[in-house]
Amino acid sequence: AQSVTQLDSQVPVFEEAPVELRCNYSSSVSVYLFWYVQYPNQGLQLLLKYLSGSTLVKGINGFEAEFNKSQTSFHLRKPSVHISDTAEYFCAVMGAGSYQLTFGKGTKLSVIP
Amino acid sequence: DGGITQSPKYLFRKEGQNVTLSCEQNLNHDAMYWYRQDPGQGLRLIYYSQIVNDFQKGDIAEGYSVSREKKESFPLTVTSAQKNPTAFYLCASSIGGSNTEAFFGQGTRLTVV
């Protein structure tokens, strides 16, 4: 079984400042990792994914994440946030051979003008 | 346009009534999923289906039922046995396999009064 911990439930940040949203996972097998974004009353949209290869993954809207196997982390970063980045962000993990995508509890990012 | 359609967006029911949430996809995906989202809880898996006429329970299947008679459709019935049915319900689909991303519908907000 897999589990995901998002270490911060809320993150306020000023516009144009950098941000890091933290995600740690646990699994007894190799994993695939995902970050999704959710705007109010909407479904989830994929930001980026790590399947294999380079540990630095670039996604949409200027976001990137780094897979760190030794620290079992997959933190999401953006060098300069915009007001439109205000949303809830979910980290998710799927174990190799599994069909179940396990989500963290989410981090609400609030960008302050 | 290809995608996942959930209907209705908002649904109100009286306590004790069964209600069925619709999910249709035209992405030709084999796998489909139902998640429940509550504030601060992240997404929890209710049921998933890897192929037509087959489905498996997720982490919180009690009080719910599904069917998968067609590849495109995966309706979820919230029964009167579900103790706390008021929530935001999200349907998703994927090609199948553990290294594929899930695509989400826009969700149905169910309120039971």
PDB file of C-alpha atoms in Angstrom:
ATOM      1  CA  ALA A   1       0.000   0.000   0.000  1.00  0.00           C
ATOM      2  CA  GLN A   2       1.039   3.572  -0.559  1.00  0.00           C
ATOM      3  CA  SER A   3       0.466   6.750   1.403  1.00  0.00           C
ATOM      4  CA  VAL A   4       1.051  10.441   0.786  1.00  0.00           C
ATOM      5  CA  THR A   5       1.678  13.242   3.258  1.00  0.00           C
ATOM      6  CA  GLN A   6       1.364  16.861   2.257  1.00  0.00           C
ATOM      7  CA  LEU A   7       3.102  18.686   5.029  1.00  0.00           C
ATOM      8  CA  ASP A   8       1.299  22.013   4.769  1.00  0.00           C
ATOM      9  CA  SER A   9      -2.471  22.381   4.602  1.00  0.00           C
ATOM     10  CA  GLN A  10      -2.271  26.081   3.719  1.00  0.00           C
ATOM     11  CA  VAL A  11       0.501  28.159   2.193  1.00  0.00           C
ATOM     12  CA  PRO A  12       0.145  31.942   1.812  1.00  0.00           C
ATOM     13  CA  VAL A  13       2.685  33.644  -0.449  1.00  0.00           C
ATOM     14  CA  PHE A  14       3.059  37.081  -1.970  1.00  0.00           C
ATOM     15  CA  GLU A  15       2.676  37.549  -5.695  1.00  0.00           C
ATOM     16  CA  GLU A  16       5.938  37.101  -7.649  1.00  0.00           C
ATOM     17  CA  ALA A  17       7.567  35.278  -4.714  1.00  0.00           C
ATOM     18  CA  PRO A  18       8.771  31.674  -5.028  1.00  0.00           C
ATOM     19  CA  VAL A  19       6.813  28.815  -3.504  1.00  0.00           C
ATOM     20  CA  GLU A  20       7.441  25.197  -2.544  1.00  0.00           C
ATOM     21  CA  LEU A  21       4.638  22.768  -1.705  1.00  0.00           C
ATOM     22  CA  ARG A  22       5.934  19.721   0.091  1.00  0.00           C
ATOM     23  CA  CYS A  23       4.966  16.104  -0.524  1.00  0.00           C
ATOM     24  CA  ASN A  24       6.333  12.925   1.025  1.00  0.00           C
ATOM     25  CA  TYR A  25       5.238   9.417   0.194  1.00  0.00           C
ATOM     26  CA  SER A  26       5.704   5.888   1.455  1.00  0.00           C
ATOM     27  CA  SER A  27       5.599   2.706  -0.559  1.00  0.00           C
ATOM     28  CA  SER A  28       7.074  -0.782  -0.524  1.00  0.00           C
ATOM     29  CA  VAL A  29       7.317  -0.814  -4.334  1.00  0.00           C
ATOM     30  CA  SER A  30       8.505   1.620  -6.944  1.00  0.00           C
ATOM     31  CA  VAL A  31       6.132   4.498  -7.550  1.00  0.00           C
ATOM     32  CA  TYR A  32       4.768   6.919 -10.070  1.00  0.00           C
ATOM     33  CA  LEU A  33       4.089  10.425  -8.773  1.00  0.00           C
ATOM     34  CA  PHE A  34       1.687  13.155  -9.802  1.00  0.00           C
ATOM     35  CA  TRP A  35       0.713  16.709  -8.885  1.00  0.00           C
ATOM     36  CA  TYR A  36      -2.791  17.935  -9.622  1.00  0.00           C
ATOM     37  CA  VAL A  37      -4.383  21.377  -9.229  1.00  0.00           C
ATOM     38  CA  GLN A  38      -8.022  22.048  -8.340  1.00  0.00           C
ATOM     39  CA  TYR A  39      -9.802  25.380  -8.703  1.00  0.00           C
ATOM     40  CA  PRO A  40     -12.961  25.945  -6.623  1.00  0.00           C
ATOM     41  CA  ASN A  41     -15.843  23.644  -7.486  1.00  0.00           C
ATOM     42  CA  GLN A  42     -13.976  22.058 -10.359  1.00  0.00           C
ATOM     43  CA  GLY A  43     -12.299  18.778 -11.130  1.00  0.00           C
ATOM     44  CA  LEU A  44      -8.569  18.120 -10.955  1.00  0.00           C
ATOM     45  CA  GLN A  45      -6.096  19.038 -13.663  1.00  0.00           C
ATOM     46  CA  LEU A  46      -2.718  17.382 -14.042  1.00  0.00           C
ATOM     47  CA  LEU A  47       0.238  19.717 -13.443  1.00  0.00           C
ATOM     48  CA  LEU A  48       3.060  17.238 -13.915  1.00  0.00           C
ATOM     49  CA  LYS A  49       4.052  13.622 -13.434  1.00  0.00           C
ATOM     50  CA  TYR A  50       7.129  11.546 -12.697  1.00  0.00           C
ATOM     51  CA  LEU A  51       7.160   8.128 -14.314  1.00  0.00           C
ATOM     52  CA  SER A  52      10.872   7.450 -14.828  1.00  0.00           C
ATOM     53  CA  GLY A  53      14.043   9.088 -16.076  1.00  0.00           C
ATOM     54  CA  SER A  54      15.109  12.580 -15.052  1.00  0.00           C
ATOM     55  CA  THR A  55      14.212  13.360 -11.468  1.00  0.00           C
ATOM     56  CA  LEU A  56      13.420  16.998 -12.304  1.00  0.00           C
ATOM     57  CA  VAL A  57      10.042  17.208 -13.955  1.00  0.00           C
ATOM     58  CA  LYS A  58       8.604  20.297 -15.592  1.00  0.00           C
ATOM     59  CA  GLY A  59       4.882  20.837 -15.911  1.00  0.00           C
ATOM     60  CA  ILE A  60       2.335  23.378 -16.991  1.00  0.00           C
ATOM     61  CA  ASN A  61       2.033  26.962 -15.758  1.00  0.00           C
ATOM     62  CA  GLY A  62       5.735  27.167 -14.862  1.00  0.00           C
ATOM     63  CA  PHE A  63       5.641  24.506 -12.123  1.00  0.00           C
ATOM     64  CA  GLU A  64       8.317  21.892 -11.601  1.00  0.00           C
ATOM     65  CA  ALA A  65       8.942  19.079  -9.127  1.00  0.00           C
ATOM     66  CA  GLU A  66      11.908  16.983  -8.114  1.00  0.00           C
ATOM     67  CA  PHE A  67      11.704  13.301  -7.286  1.00  0.00           C
ATOM     68  CA  ASN A  68      14.026  12.389  -4.421  1.00  0.00           C
ATOM     69  CA  LYS A  69      14.005   8.657  -3.844  1.00  0.00           C
ATOM     70  CA  SER A  70      16.254   8.698  -0.788  1.00  0.00           C
ATOM     71  CA  GLN A  71      14.040  11.223   0.966  1.00  0.00           C
ATOM     72  CA  THR A  72      10.815   9.797  -0.541  1.00  0.00           C
ATOM     73  CA  SER A  73       9.760  13.279  -1.551  1.00  0.00           C
ATOM     74  CA  PHE A  74       8.256  14.977  -4.569  1.00  0.00           C
ATOM     75  CA  HIS A  75       8.100  18.686  -3.752  1.00  0.00           C
ATOM     76  CA  LEU A  76       6.414  21.121  -6.140  1.00  0.00           C
ATOM     77  CA  ARG A  77       8.061  24.476  -6.877  1.00  0.00           C
ATOM     78  CA  LYS A  78       7.438  27.643  -8.812  1.00  0.00           C
ATOM     79  CA  PRO A  79       9.981  30.489  -8.935  1.00  0.00           C
ATOM     80  CA  SER A  80       7.412  33.284  -9.186  1.00  0.00           C
ATOM     81  CA  VAL A  81       3.720  32.864  -8.416  1.00  0.00           C
ATOM     82  CA  HIS A  82       0.798  34.711  -9.914  1.00  0.00           C
ATOM     83  CA  ILE A  83      -2.632  35.496  -8.497  1.00  0.00           C
ATOM     84  CA  SER A  84      -4.102  32.892 -10.835  1.00  0.00           C
ATOM     85  CA  ASP A  85      -2.100  30.176  -9.055  1.00  0.00           C
ATOM     86  CA  THR A  86      -4.431  30.439  -6.073  1.00  0.00           C
ATOM     87  CA  ALA A  87      -5.921  26.951  -5.853  1.00  0.00           C
ATOM     88  CA  GLU A  88      -5.645  23.663  -4.014  1.00  0.00           C
ATOM     89  CA  TYR A  89      -2.816  21.330  -4.978  1.00  0.00           C
ATOM     90  CA  PHE A  90      -2.809  17.578  -4.545  1.00  0.00           C
ATOM     91  CA  CYS A  91       0.110  15.188  -4.593  1.00  0.00           C
ATOM     92  CA  ALA A  92      -0.707  11.614  -5.633  1.00  0.00           C
ATOM     93  CA  VAL A  93       1.153   8.312  -5.846  1.00  0.00           C
ATOM     94  CA  MET A  94       0.534   5.071  -7.657  1.00  0.00           C
ATOM     95  CA  GLY A  95       2.564   1.957  -6.919  1.00  0.00           C
ATOM     96  CA  ALA A  96       3.948  -0.134  -9.731  1.00  0.00           C
ATOM     97  CA  GLY A  97       1.404  -2.782 -10.673  1.00  0.00           C
ATOM     98  CA  SER A  98      -1.422  -0.970  -8.886  1.00  0.00           C
ATOM     99  CA  TYR A  99      -4.488   0.723 -10.311  1.00  0.00           C
ATOM    100  CA  GLN A 100      -5.125   2.805  -7.196  1.00  0.00           C
ATOM    101  CA  LEU A 101      -4.067   6.440  -7.189  1.00  0.00           C
ATOM    102  CA  THR A 102      -3.600   7.573  -3.587  1.00  0.00           C
ATOM    103  CA  PHE A 103      -3.927  11.284  -2.846  1.00  0.00           C
ATOM    104  CA  GLY A 104      -2.603  13.532  -0.128  1.00  0.00           C
ATOM    105  CA  LYS A 105      -4.987  15.796   1.754  1.00  0.00           C
ATOM    106  CA  GLY A 106      -4.120  18.806  -0.333  1.00  0.00           C
ATOM    107  CA  THR A 107      -2.385  22.147   0.130  1.00  0.00           C
ATOM    108  CA  LYS A 108      -4.286  25.383  -0.373  1.00  0.00           C
ATOM    109  CA  LEU A 109      -2.064  27.969  -1.993  1.00  0.00           C
ATOM    110  CA  SER A 110      -3.166  31.566  -1.494  1.00  0.00           C
ATOM    111  CA  VAL A 111      -1.338  34.191  -3.513  1.00  0.00           C
ATOM    112  CA  ILE A 112      -1.465  37.624  -1.890  1.00  0.00           C
ATOM    113  CA  PRO A 113      -1.389  40.712  -4.145  1.00  0.00           C
TER     114      PRO A 113
ATOM    115  CA  ASP B   1     -14.141  17.463 -27.549  1.00  0.00           C
ATOM    116  CA  GLY B   2     -12.887  14.414 -25.661  1.00  0.00           C
ATOM    117  CA  GLY B   3     -13.421  14.348 -21.958  1.00  0.00           C
ATOM    118  CA  ILE B   4     -15.342  13.183 -18.939  1.00  0.00           C
ATOM    119  CA  THR B   5     -18.847  14.423 -18.248  1.00  0.00           C
ATOM    120  CA  GLN B   6     -20.405  14.269 -14.840  1.00  0.00           C
ATOM    121  CA  SER B   7     -24.017  15.166 -14.338  1.00  0.00           C
ATOM    122  CA  PRO B   8     -25.655  16.880 -12.662  1.00  0.00           C
ATOM    123  CA  LYS B   9     -23.230  19.432 -11.203  1.00  0.00           C
ATOM    124  CA  TYR B  10     -25.415  19.951  -8.119  1.00  0.00           C
ATOM    125  CA  LEU B  11     -27.791  17.385  -6.649  1.00  0.00           C
ATOM    126  CA  PHE B  12     -30.093  17.576  -3.661  1.00  0.00           C
ATOM    127  CA  ARG B  13     -31.789  14.565  -2.096  1.00  0.00           C
ATOM    128  CA  LYS B  14     -33.752  13.762   0.976  1.00  0.00           C
ATOM    129  CA  GLU B  15     -32.254  11.505   3.576  1.00  0.00           C
ATOM    130  CA  GLY B  16     -33.080   7.850   2.977  1.00  0.00           C
ATOM    131  CA  GLN B  17     -33.293   8.110  -0.808  1.00  0.00           C
ATOM    132  CA  ASN B  18     -30.923   6.410  -3.189  1.00  0.00           C
ATOM    133  CA  VAL B  19     -29.351   8.651  -5.824  1.00  0.00           C
ATOM    134  CA  THR B  20     -27.328   7.867  -8.937  1.00  0.00           C
ATOM    135  CA  LEU B  21     -24.505  10.067 -10.210  1.00  0.00           C
ATOM    136  CA  SER B  22     -23.663   9.879 -13.884  1.00  0.00           C
ATOM    137  CA  CYS B  23     -20.166   9.649 -15.394  1.00  0.00           C
ATOM    138  CA  GLU B  24     -19.530   9.328 -19.123  1.00  0.00           C
ATOM    139  CA  GLN B  25     -16.209   9.436 -20.974  1.00  0.00           C
ATOM    140  CA  ASN B  26     -15.391   9.529 -24.681  1.00  0.00           C
ATOM    141  CA  LEU B  27     -11.636   9.087 -24.291  1.00  0.00           C
ATOM    142  CA  ASN B  28     -11.761   5.351 -25.020  1.00  0.00           C
ATOM    143  CA  HIS B  29     -10.214   4.699 -21.615  1.00  0.00           C
ATOM    144  CA  ASP B  30     -10.370   1.259 -20.052  1.00  0.00           C
ATOM    145  CA  ALA B  31     -10.121   2.315 -16.410  1.00  0.00           C
ATOM    146  CA  MET B  32     -12.618   4.461 -14.518  1.00  0.00           C
ATOM    147  CA  TYR B  33     -12.714   5.656 -10.909  1.00  0.00           C
ATOM    148  CA  TRP B  34     -14.978   7.301  -8.362  1.00  0.00           C
ATOM    149  CA  TYR B  35     -13.560   9.490  -5.617  1.00  0.00           C
ATOM    150  CA  ARG B  36     -15.186  11.300  -2.741  1.00  0.00           C
ATOM    151  CA  GLN B  37     -13.793  14.652  -1.605  1.00  0.00           C
ATOM    152  CA  ASP B  38     -14.470  16.211   1.782  1.00  0.00           C
ATOM    153  CA  PRO B  39     -12.836  19.431   3.048  1.00  0.00           C
ATOM    154  CA  GLY B  40      -9.363  18.724   4.437  1.00  0.00           C
ATOM    155  CA  GLN B  41      -9.612  15.016   3.570  1.00  0.00           C
ATOM    156  CA  GLY B  42      -8.183  14.911   0.086  1.00  0.00           C
ATOM    157  CA  LEU B  43      -9.673  12.424  -2.355  1.00  0.00           C
ATOM    158  CA  ARG B  44     -10.678   8.963  -1.205  1.00  0.00           C
ATOM    159  CA  LEU B  45     -11.301   6.112  -3.627  1.00  0.00           C
ATOM    160  CA  ILE B  46     -14.792   4.613  -3.594  1.00  0.00           C
ATOM    161  CA  TYR B  47     -14.733   2.146  -6.525  1.00  0.00           C
ATOM    162  CA  TYR B  48     -12.679   1.556  -9.618  1.00  0.00           C
ATOM    163  CA  SER B  49     -13.086  -0.459 -12.785  1.00  0.00           C
ATOM    164  CA  GLN B  50     -10.283  -1.680 -14.999  1.00  0.00           C
ATOM    165  CA  ILE B  51     -12.517  -3.141 -17.697  1.00  0.00           C
ATOM    166  CA  VAL B  52     -16.155  -3.505 -18.689  1.00  0.00           C
ATOM    167  CA  ASN B  53     -18.236  -5.746 -16.397  1.00  0.00           C
ATOM    168  CA  ASP B  54     -15.581  -5.693 -13.684  1.00  0.00           C
ATOM    169  CA  PHE B  55     -15.035  -3.373 -10.725  1.00  0.00           C
ATOM    170  CA  GLN B  56     -13.315  -3.379  -7.331  1.00  0.00           C
ATOM    171  CA  LYS B  57     -13.980  -1.706  -4.014  1.00  0.00           C
ATOM    172  CA  GLY B  58     -11.755   1.148  -2.978  1.00  0.00           C
ATOM    173  CA  ASP B  59     -11.067   2.415   0.517  1.00  0.00           C
ATOM    174  CA  ILE B  60     -14.591   3.673   1.317  1.00  0.00           C
ATOM    175  CA  ALA B  61     -17.035   1.511  -0.682  1.00  0.00           C
ATOM    176  CA  GLU B  62     -19.596   0.967   2.081  1.00  0.00           C
ATOM    177  CA  GLY B  63     -22.951   2.514   1.194  1.00  0.00           C
ATOM    178  CA  TYR B  64     -22.109   2.852  -2.503  1.00  0.00           C
ATOM    179  CA  SER B  65     -22.640   0.700  -5.582  1.00  0.00           C
ATOM    180  CA  VAL B  66     -21.481   0.909  -9.206  1.00  0.00           C
ATOM    181  CA  SER B  67     -21.946  -0.797 -12.548  1.00  0.00           C
ATOM    182  CA  ARG B  68     -19.809  -0.923 -15.689  1.00  0.00           C
ATOM    183  CA  GLU B  69     -21.988  -2.255 -18.479  1.00  0.00           C
ATOM    184  CA  LYS B  70     -20.412  -0.033 -21.137  1.00  0.00           C
ATOM    185  CA  LYS B  71     -16.854   1.163 -21.563  1.00  0.00           C
ATOM    186  CA  GLU B  72     -18.005   4.782 -21.663  1.00  0.00           C
ATOM    187  CA  SER B  73     -20.160   4.781 -18.544  1.00  0.00           C
ATOM    188  CA  PHE B  74     -19.535   4.220 -14.836  1.00  0.00           C
ATOM    189  CA  PRO B  75     -22.530   5.379 -12.748  1.00  0.00           C
ATOM    190  CA  LEU B  76     -22.316   5.591  -8.971  1.00  0.00           C
ATOM    191  CA  THR B  77     -25.317   4.981  -6.713  1.00  0.00           C
ATOM    192  CA  VAL B  78     -25.255   6.472  -3.258  1.00  0.00           C
ATOM    193  CA  THR B  79     -27.549   4.300  -1.192  1.00  0.00           C
ATOM    194  CA  SER B  80     -29.462   5.052   1.978  1.00  0.00           C
ATOM    195  CA  ALA B  81     -26.880   2.929   3.815  1.00  0.00           C
ATOM    196  CA  GLN B  82     -24.231   5.621   3.339  1.00  0.00           C
ATOM    197  CA  LYS B  83     -24.130   7.380   6.715  1.00  0.00           C
ATOM    198  CA  ASN B  84     -22.817  10.744   5.556  1.00  0.00           C
ATOM    199  CA  PRO B  85     -23.404  11.141   1.814  1.00  0.00           C
ATOM    200  CA  THR B  86     -23.087  14.912   1.517  1.00  0.00           C
ATOM    201  CA  ALA B  87     -19.804  15.471  -0.367  1.00  0.00           C
ATOM    202  CA  PHE B  88     -18.179  16.384  -3.671  1.00  0.00           C
ATOM    203  CA  TYR B  89     -17.903  13.356  -5.965  1.00  0.00           C
ATOM    204  CA  LEU B  90     -15.302  13.116  -8.702  1.00  0.00           C
ATOM    205  CA  CYS B  91     -15.158  10.638 -11.549  1.00  0.00           C
ATOM    206  CA  ALA B  92     -11.920   9.926 -13.391  1.00  0.00           C
ATOM    207  CA  SER B  93     -10.632   7.715 -16.161  1.00  0.00           C
ATOM    208  CA  SER B  94      -7.271   6.536 -17.471  1.00  0.00           C
ATOM    209  CA  ILE B  95      -5.892   4.400 -20.255  1.00  0.00           C
ATOM    210  CA  GLY B  96      -5.099   1.777 -17.634  1.00  0.00           C
ATOM    211  CA  GLY B  97      -1.936   0.597 -15.989  1.00  0.00           C
ATOM    212  CA  SER B  98      -0.048   2.090 -13.098  1.00  0.00           C
ATOM    213  CA  ASN B  99       2.052   4.578 -15.061  1.00  0.00           C
ATOM    214  CA  THR B 100      -0.797   6.479 -16.659  1.00  0.00           C
ATOM    215  CA  GLU B 101      -2.386   9.703 -15.533  1.00  0.00           C
ATOM    216  CA  ALA B 102      -6.027  10.044 -14.535  1.00  0.00           C
ATOM    217  CA  PHE B 103      -8.324  12.565 -16.189  1.00  0.00           C
ATOM    218  CA  PHE B 104     -11.076  14.045 -14.051  1.00  0.00           C
ATOM    219  CA  GLY B 105     -14.631  15.242 -14.605  1.00  0.00           C
ATOM    220  CA  GLN B 106     -15.915  18.507 -13.133  1.00  0.00           C
ATOM    221  CA  GLY B 107     -17.548  16.799 -10.182  1.00  0.00           C
ATOM    222  CA  THR B 108     -21.018  16.501  -8.672  1.00  0.00           C
ATOM    223  CA  ARG B 109     -21.811  18.164  -5.383  1.00  0.00           C
ATOM    224  CA  LEU B 110     -24.365  16.054  -3.535  1.00  0.00           C
ATOM    225  CA  THR B 111     -26.290  17.516  -0.629  1.00  0.00           C
ATOM    226  CA  VAL B 112     -28.556  15.295   1.418  1.00  0.00           C
ATOM    227  CA  VAL B 113     -31.087  17.066   3.621  1.00  0.00           C
TER     228      VAL B 113
END
